[in-house]
PDB file of N, CA and C in Angstrom:
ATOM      1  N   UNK K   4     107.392  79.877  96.538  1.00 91.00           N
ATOM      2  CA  UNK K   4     108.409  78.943  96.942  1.00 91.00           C
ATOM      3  C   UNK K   4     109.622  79.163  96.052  1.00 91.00           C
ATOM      4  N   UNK K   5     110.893  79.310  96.658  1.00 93.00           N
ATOM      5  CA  UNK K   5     112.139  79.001  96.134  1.00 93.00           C
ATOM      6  C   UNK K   5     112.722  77.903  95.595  1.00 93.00           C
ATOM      7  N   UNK K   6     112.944  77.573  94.927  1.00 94.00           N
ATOM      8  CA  UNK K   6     114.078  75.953  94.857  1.00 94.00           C
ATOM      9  C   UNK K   6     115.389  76.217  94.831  1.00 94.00           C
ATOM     10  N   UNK K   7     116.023  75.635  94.761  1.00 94.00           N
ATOM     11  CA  UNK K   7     117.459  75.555  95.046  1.00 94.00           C
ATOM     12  C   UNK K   7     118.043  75.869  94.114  1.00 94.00           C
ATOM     13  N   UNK K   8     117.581  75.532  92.627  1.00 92.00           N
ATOM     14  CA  UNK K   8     117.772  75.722  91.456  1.00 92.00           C
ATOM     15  C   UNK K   8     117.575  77.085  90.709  1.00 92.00           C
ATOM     16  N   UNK K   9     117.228  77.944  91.809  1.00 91.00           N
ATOM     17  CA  UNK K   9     116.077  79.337  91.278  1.00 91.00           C
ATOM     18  C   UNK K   9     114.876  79.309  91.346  1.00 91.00           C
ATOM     19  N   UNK K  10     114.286  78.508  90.712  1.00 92.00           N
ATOM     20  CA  UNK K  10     113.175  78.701  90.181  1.00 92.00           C
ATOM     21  C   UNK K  10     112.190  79.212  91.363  1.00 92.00           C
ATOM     22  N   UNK K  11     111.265  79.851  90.744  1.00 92.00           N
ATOM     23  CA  UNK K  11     110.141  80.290  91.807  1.00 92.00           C
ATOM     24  C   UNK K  11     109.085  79.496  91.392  1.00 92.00           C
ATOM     25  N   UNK K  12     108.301  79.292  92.282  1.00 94.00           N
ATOM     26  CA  UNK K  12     107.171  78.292  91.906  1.00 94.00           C
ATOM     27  C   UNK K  12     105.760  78.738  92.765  1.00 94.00           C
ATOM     28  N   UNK K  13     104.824  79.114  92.248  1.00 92.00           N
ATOM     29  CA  UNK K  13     103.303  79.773  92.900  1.00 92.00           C
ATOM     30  C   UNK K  13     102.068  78.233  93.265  1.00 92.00           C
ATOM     31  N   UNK K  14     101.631  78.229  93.878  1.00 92.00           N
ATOM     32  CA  UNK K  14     100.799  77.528  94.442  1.00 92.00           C
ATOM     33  C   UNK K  14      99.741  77.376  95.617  1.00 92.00           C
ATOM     34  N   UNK K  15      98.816  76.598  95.502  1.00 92.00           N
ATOM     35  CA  UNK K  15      98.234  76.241  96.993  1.00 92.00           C
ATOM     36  C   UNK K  15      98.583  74.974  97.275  1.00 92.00           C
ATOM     37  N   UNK K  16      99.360  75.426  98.563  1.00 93.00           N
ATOM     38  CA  UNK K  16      99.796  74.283  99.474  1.00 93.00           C
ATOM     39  C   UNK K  16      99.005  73.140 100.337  1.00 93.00           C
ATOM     40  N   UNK K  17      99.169  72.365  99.653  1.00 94.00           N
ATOM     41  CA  UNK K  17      97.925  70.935  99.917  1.00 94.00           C
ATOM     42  C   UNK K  17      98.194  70.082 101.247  1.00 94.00           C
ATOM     43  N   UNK K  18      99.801  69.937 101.034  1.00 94.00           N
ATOM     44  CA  UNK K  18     100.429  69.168 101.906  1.00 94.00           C
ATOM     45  C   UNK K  18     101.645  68.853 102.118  1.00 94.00           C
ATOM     46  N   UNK K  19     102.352  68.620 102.986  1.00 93.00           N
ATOM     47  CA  UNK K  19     103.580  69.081 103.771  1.00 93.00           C
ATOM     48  C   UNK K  19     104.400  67.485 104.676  1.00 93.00           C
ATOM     49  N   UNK K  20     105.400  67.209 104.759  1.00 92.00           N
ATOM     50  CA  UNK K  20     105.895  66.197 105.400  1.00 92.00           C
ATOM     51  C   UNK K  20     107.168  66.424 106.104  1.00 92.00           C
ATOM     52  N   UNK K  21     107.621  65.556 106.948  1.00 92.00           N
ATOM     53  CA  UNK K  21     108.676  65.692 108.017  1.00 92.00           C
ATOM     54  C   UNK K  21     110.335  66.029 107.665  1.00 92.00           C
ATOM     55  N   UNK K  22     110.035  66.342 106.285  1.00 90.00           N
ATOM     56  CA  UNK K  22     111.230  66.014 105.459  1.00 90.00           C
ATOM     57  C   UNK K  22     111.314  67.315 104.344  1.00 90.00           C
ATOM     58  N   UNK K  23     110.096  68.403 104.970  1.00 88.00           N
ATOM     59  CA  UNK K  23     109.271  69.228 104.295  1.00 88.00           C
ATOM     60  C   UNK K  23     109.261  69.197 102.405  1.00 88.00           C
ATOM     61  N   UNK K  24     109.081  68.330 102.479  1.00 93.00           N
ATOM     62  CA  UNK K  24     108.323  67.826 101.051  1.00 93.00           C
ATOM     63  C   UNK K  24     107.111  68.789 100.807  1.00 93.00           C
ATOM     64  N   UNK K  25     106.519  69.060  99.615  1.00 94.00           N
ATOM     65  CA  UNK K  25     105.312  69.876  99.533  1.00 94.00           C
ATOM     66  C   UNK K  25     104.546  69.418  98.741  1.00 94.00           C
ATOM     67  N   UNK K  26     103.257  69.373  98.675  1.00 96.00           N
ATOM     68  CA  UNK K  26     102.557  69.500  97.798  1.00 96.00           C
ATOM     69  C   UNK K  26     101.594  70.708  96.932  1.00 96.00           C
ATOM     70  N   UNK K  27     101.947  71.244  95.561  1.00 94.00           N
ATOM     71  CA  UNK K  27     101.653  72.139  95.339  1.00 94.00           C
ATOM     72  C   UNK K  27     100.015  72.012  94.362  1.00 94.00           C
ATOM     73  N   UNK K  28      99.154  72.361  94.968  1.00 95.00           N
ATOM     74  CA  UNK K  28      98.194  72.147  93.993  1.00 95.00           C
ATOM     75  C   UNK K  28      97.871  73.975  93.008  1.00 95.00           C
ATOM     76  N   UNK K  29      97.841  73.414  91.658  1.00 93.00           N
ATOM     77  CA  UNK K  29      97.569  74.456  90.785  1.00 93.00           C
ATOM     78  C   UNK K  29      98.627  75.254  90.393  1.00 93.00           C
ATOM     79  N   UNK K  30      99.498  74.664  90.752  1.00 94.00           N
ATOM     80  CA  UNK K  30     101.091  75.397  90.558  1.00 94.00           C
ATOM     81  C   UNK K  30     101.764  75.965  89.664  1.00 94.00           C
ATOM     82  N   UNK K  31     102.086  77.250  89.196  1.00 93.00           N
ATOM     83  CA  UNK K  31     103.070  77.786  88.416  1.00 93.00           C
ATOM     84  C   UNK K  31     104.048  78.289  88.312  1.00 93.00           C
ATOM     85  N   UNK K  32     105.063  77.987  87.483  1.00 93.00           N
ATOM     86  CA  UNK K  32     106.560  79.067  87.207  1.00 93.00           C
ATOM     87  C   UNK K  32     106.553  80.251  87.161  1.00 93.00           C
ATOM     88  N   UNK K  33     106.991  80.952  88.101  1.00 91.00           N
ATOM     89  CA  UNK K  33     106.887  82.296  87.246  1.00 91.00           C
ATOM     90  C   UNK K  33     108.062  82.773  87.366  1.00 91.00           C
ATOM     91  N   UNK K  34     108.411  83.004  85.928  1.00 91.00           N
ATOM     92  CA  UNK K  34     109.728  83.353  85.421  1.00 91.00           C
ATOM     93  C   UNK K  34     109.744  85.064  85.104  1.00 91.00           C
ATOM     94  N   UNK K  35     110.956  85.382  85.722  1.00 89.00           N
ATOM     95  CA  UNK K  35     110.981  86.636  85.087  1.00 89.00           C
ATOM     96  C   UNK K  35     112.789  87.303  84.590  1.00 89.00           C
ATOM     97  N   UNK K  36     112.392  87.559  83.322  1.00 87.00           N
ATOM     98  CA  UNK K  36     112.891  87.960  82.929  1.00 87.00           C
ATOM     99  C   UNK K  36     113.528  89.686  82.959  1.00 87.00           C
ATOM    100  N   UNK K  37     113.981  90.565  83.369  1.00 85.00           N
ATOM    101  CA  UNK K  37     114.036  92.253  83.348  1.00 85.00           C
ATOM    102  C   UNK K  37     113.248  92.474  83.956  1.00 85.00           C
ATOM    103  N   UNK K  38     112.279  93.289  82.932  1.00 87.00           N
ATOM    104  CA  UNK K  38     110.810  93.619  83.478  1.00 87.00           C
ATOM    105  C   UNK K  38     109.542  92.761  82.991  1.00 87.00           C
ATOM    106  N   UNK K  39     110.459  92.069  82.263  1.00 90.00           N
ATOM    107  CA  UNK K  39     108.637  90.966  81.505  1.00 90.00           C
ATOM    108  C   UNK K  39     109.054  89.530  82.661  1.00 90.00           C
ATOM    109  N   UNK K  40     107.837  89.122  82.538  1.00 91.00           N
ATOM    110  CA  UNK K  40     107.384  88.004  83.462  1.00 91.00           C
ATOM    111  C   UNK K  40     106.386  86.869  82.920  1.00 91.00           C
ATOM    112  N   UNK K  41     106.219  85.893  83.151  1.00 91.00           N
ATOM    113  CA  UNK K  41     105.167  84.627  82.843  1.00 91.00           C
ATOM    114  C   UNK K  41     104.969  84.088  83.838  1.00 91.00           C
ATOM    115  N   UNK K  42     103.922  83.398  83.907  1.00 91.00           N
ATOM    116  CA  UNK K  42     103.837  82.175  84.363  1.00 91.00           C
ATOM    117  C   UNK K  42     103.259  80.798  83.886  1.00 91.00           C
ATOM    118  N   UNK K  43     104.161  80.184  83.720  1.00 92.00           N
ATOM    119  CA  UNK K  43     103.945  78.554  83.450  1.00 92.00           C
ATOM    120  C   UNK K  43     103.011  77.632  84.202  1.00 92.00           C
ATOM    121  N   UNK K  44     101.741  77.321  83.662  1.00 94.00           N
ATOM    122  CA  UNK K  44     100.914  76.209  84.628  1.00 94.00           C
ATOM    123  C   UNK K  44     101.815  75.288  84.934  1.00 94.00           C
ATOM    124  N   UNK K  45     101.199  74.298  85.861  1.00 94.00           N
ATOM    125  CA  UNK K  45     101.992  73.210  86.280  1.00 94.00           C
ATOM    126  C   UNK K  45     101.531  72.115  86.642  1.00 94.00           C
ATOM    127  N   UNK K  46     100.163  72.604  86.975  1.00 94.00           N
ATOM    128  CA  UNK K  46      99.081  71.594  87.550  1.00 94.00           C
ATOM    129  C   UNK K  46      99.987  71.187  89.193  1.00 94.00           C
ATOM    130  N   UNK K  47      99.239  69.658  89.717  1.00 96.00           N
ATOM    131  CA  UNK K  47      99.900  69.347  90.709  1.00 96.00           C
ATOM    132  C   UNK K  47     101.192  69.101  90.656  1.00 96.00           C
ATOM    133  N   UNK K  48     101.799  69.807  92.054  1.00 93.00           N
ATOM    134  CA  UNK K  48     103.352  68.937  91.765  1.00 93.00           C
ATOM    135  C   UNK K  48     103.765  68.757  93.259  1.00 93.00           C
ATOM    136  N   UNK K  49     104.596  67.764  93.105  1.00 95.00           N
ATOM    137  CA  UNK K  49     105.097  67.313  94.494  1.00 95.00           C
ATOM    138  C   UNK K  49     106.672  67.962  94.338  1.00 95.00           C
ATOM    139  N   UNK K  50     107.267  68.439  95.322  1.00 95.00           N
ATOM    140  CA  UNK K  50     108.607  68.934  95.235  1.00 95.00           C
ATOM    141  C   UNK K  50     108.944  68.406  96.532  1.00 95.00           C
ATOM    142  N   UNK K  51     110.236  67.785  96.586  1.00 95.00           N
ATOM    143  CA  UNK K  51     111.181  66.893  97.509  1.00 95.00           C
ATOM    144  C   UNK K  51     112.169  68.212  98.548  1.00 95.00           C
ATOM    145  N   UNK K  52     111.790  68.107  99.480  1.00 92.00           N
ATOM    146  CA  UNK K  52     112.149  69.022 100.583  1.00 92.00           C
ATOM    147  C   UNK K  52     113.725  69.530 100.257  1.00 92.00           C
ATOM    148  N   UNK K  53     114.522  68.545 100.028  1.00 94.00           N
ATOM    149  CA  UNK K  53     115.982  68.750  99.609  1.00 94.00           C
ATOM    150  C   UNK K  53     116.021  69.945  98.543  1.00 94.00           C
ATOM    151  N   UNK K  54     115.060  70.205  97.822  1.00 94.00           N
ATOM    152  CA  UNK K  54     114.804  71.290  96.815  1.00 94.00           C
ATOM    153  C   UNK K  54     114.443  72.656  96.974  1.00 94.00           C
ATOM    154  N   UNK K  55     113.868  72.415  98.348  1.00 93.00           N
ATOM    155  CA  UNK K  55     113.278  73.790  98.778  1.00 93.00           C
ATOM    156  C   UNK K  55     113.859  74.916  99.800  1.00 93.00           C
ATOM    157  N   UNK K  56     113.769  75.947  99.064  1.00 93.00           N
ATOM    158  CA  UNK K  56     114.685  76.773  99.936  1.00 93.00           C
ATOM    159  C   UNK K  56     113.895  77.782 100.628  1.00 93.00           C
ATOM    160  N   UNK K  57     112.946  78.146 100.420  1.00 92.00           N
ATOM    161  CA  UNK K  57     112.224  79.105 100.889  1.00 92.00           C
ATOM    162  C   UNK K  57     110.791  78.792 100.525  1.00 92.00           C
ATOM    163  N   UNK K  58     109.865  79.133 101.397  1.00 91.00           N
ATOM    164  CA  UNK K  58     108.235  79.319 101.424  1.00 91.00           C
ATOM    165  C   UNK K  58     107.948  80.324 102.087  1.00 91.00           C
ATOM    166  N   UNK K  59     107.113  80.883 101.406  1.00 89.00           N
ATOM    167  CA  UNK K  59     106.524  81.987 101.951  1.00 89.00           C
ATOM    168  C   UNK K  59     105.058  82.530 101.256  1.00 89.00           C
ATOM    169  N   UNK K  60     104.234  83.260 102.368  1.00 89.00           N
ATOM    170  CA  UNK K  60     102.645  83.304 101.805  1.00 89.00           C
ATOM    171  C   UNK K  60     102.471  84.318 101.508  1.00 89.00           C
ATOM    172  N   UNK K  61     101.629  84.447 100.616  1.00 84.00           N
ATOM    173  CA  UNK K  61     101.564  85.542  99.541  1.00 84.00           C
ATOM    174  C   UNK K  61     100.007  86.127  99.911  1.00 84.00           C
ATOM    175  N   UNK K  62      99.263  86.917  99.701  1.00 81.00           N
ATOM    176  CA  UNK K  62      98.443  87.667  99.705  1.00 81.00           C
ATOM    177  C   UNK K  62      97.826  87.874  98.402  1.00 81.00           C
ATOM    178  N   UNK K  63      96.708  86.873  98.186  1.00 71.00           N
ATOM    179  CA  UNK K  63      96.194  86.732  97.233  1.00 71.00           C
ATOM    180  C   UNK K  63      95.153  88.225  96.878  1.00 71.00           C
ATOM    181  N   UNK K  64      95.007  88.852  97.523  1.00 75.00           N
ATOM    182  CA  UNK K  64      93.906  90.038  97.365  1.00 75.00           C
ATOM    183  C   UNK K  64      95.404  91.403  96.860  1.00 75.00           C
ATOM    184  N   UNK K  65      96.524  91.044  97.089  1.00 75.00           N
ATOM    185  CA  UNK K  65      97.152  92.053  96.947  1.00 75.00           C
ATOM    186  C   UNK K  65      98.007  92.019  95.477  1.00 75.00           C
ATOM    187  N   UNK K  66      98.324  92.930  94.598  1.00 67.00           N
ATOM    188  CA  UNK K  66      99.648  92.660  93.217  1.00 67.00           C
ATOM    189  C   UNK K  66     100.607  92.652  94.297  1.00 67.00           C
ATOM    190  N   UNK K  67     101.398  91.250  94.120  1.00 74.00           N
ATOM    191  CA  UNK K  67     102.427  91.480  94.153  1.00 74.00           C
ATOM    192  C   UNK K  67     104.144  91.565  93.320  1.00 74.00           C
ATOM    193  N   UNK K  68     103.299  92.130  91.862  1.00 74.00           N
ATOM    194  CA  UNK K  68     104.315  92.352  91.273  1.00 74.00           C
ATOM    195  C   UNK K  68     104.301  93.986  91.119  1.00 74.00           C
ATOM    196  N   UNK K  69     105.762  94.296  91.214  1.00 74.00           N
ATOM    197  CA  UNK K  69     105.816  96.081  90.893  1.00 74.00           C
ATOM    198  C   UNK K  69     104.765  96.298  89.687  1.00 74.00           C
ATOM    199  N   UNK K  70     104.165  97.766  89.495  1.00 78.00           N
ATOM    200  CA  UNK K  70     103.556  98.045  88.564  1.00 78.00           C
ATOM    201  C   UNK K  70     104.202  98.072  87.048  1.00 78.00           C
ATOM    202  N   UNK K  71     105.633  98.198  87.410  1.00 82.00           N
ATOM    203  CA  UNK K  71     106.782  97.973  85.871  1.00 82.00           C
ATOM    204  C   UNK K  71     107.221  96.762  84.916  1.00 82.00           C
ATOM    205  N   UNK K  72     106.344  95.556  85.743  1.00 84.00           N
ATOM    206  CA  UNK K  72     106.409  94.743  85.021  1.00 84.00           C
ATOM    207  C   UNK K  72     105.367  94.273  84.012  1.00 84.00           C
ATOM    208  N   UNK K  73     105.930  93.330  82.878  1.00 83.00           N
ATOM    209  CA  UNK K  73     105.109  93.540  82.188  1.00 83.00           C
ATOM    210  C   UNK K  73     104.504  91.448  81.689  1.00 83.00           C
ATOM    211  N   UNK K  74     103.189  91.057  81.682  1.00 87.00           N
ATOM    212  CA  UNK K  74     103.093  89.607  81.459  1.00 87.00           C
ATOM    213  C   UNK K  74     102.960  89.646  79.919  1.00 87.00           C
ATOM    214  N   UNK K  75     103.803  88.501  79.576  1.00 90.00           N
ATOM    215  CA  UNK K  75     104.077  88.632  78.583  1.00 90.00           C
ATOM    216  C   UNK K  75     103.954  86.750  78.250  1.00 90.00           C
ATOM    217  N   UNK K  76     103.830  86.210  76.838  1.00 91.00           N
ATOM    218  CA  UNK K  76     103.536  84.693  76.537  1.00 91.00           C
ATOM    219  C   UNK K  76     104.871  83.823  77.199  1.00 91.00           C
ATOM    220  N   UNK K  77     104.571  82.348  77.413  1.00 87.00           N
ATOM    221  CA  UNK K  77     105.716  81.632  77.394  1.00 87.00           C
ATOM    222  C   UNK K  77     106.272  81.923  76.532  1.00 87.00           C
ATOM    223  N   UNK K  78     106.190  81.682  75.067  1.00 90.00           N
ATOM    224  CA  UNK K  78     107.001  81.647  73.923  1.00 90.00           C
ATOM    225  C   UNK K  78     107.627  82.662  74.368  1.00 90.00           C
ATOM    226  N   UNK K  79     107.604  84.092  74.575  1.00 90.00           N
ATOM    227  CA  UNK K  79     108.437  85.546  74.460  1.00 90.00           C
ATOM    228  C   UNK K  79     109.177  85.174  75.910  1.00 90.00           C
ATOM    229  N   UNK K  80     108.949  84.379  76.728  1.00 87.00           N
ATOM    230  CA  UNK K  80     109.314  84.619  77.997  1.00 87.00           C
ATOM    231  C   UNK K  80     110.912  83.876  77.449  1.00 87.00           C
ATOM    232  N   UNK K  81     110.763  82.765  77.225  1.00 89.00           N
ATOM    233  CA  UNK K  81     111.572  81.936  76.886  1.00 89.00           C
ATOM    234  C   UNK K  81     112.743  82.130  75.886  1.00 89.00           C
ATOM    235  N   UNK K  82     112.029  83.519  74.560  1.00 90.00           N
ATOM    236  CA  UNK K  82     112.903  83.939  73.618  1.00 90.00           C
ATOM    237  C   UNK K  82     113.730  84.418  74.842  1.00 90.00           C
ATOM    238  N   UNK K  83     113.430  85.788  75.568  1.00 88.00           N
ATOM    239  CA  UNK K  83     114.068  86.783  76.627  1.00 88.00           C
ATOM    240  C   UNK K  83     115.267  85.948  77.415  1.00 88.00           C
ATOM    241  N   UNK K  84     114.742  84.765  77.922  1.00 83.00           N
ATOM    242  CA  UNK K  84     115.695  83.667  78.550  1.00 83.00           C
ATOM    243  C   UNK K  84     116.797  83.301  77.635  1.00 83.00           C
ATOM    244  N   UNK K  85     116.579  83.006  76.852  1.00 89.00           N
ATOM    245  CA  UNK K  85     117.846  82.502  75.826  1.00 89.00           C
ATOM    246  C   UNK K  85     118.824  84.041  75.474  1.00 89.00           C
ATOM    247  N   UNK K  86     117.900  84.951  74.834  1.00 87.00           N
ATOM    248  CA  UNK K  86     118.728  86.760  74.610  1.00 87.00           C
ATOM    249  C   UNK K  86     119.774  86.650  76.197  1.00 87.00           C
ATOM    250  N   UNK K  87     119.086  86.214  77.077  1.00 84.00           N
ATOM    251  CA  UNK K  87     120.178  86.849  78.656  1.00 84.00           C
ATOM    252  C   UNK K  87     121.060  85.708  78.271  1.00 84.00           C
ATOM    253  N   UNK K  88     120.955  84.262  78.126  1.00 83.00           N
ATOM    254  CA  UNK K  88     122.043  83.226  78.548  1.00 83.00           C
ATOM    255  C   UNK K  88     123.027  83.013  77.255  1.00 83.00           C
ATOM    256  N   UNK K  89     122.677  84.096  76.428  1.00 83.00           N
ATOM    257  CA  UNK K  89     123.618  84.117  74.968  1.00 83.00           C
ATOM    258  C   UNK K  89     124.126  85.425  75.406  1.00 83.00           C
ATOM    259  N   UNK K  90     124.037  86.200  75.809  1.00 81.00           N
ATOM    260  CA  UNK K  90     124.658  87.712  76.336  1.00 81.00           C
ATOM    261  C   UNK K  90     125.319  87.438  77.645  1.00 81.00           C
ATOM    262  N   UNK K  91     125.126  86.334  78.823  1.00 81.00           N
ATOM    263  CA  UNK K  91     126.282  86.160  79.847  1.00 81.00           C
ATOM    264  C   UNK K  91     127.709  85.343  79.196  1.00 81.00           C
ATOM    265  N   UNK K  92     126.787  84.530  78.186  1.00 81.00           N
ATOM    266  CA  UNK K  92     128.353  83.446  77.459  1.00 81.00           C
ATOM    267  C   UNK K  92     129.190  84.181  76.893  1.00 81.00           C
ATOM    268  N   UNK K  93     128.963  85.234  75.567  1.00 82.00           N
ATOM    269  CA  UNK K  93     129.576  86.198  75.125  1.00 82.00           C
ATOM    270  C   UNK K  93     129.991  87.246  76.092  1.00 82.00           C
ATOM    271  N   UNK K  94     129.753  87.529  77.198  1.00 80.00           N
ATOM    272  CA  UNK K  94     130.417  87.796  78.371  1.00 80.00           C
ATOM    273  C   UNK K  94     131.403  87.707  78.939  1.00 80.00           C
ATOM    274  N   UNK K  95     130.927  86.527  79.077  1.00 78.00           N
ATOM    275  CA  UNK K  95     132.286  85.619  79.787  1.00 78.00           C
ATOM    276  C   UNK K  95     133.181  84.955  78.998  1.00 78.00           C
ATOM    277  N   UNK K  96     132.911  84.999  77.391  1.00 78.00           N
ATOM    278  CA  UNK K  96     134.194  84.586  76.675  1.00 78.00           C
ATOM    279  C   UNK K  96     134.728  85.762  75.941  1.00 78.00           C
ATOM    280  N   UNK K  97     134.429  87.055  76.380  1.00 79.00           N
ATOM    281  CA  UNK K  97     135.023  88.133  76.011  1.00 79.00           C
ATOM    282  C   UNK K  97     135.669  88.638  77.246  1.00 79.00           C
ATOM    283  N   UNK K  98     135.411  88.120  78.414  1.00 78.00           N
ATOM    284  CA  UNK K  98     136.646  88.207  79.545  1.00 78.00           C
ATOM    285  C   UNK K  98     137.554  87.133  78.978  1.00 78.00           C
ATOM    286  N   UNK K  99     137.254  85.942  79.025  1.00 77.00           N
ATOM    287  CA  UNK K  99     138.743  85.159  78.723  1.00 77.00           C
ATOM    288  C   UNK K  99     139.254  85.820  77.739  1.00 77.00           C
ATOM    289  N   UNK K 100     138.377  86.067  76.683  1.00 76.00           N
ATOM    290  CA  UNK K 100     139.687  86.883  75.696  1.00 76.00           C
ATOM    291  C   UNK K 100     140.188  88.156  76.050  1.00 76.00           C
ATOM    292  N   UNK K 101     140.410  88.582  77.132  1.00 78.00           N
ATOM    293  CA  UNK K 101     140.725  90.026  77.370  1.00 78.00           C
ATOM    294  C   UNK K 101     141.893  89.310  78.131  1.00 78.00           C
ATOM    295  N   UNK K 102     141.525  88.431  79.072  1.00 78.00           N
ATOM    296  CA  UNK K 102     142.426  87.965  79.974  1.00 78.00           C
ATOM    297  C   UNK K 102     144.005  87.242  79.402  1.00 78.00           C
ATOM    298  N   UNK K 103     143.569  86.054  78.695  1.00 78.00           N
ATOM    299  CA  UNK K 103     144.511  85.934  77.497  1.00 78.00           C
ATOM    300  C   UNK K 103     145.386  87.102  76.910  1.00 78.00           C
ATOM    301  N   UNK K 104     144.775  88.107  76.431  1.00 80.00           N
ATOM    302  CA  UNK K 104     145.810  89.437  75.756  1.00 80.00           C
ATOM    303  C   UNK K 104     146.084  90.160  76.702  1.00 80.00           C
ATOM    304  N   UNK K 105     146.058  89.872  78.190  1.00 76.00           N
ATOM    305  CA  UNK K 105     146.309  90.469  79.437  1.00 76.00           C
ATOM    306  C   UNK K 105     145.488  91.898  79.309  1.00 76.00           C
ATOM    307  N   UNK K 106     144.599  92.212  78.957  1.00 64.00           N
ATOM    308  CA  UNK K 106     144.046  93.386  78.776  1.00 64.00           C
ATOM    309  C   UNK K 106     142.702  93.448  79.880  1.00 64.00           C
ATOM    310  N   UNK K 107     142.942  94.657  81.052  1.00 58.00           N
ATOM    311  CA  UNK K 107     141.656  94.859  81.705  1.00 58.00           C
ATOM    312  C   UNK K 107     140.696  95.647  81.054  1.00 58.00           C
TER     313      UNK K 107
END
């Protein structure tokens, strides 16, 4: 499942409403970072239809992650998350400063 927010979210789907609300039993995050990846338990969760952008069924007998990735702890998943969202800011405030000195 998609959310609106990004996030991907793994589960068995318990139950469903007119408003497509879900219920996810056994549910996890799985975050990925490059090539490293986690997944976050979650236990049950209910997610509010307004949130959901995509479902789709997966094939539990099959990997469906490329063979290049690699599972790796929350803790490391989470360092990797912060390394990308400190490398887009310094990014993007090394365009404003380029932009400022008019420099492409």
């Amino acid at each position: 499942m998609l959310l609106g927010d990004g996030r991907h979210l793994l589960g068995l789907l318990r139950s469903f409403d007119q408003f497509a609300s879900i219920v996810l039993e056994g549910a996890c995050e799985r975050v990925i970072v490059g090539d490293l990846y986690c997944d976050i338990p979650l236990g049950l969760n209910v997610i509010r239809g307004e949130n959901v952008v995509l479902i789709g069924e997966m094939d539990m007998e099959k990997e469906e992650l490329p063979s290049h990735m690699t599972a790796v702890s929350t803790a490391e998943i989470k360092r990797a998350q912060k390394a990308g969202r400190d490398a887009t800011y310094l990014k993007g405030s090394m365009k404003n400063i380029m932009k400022s000195l008019d420099i492409d």
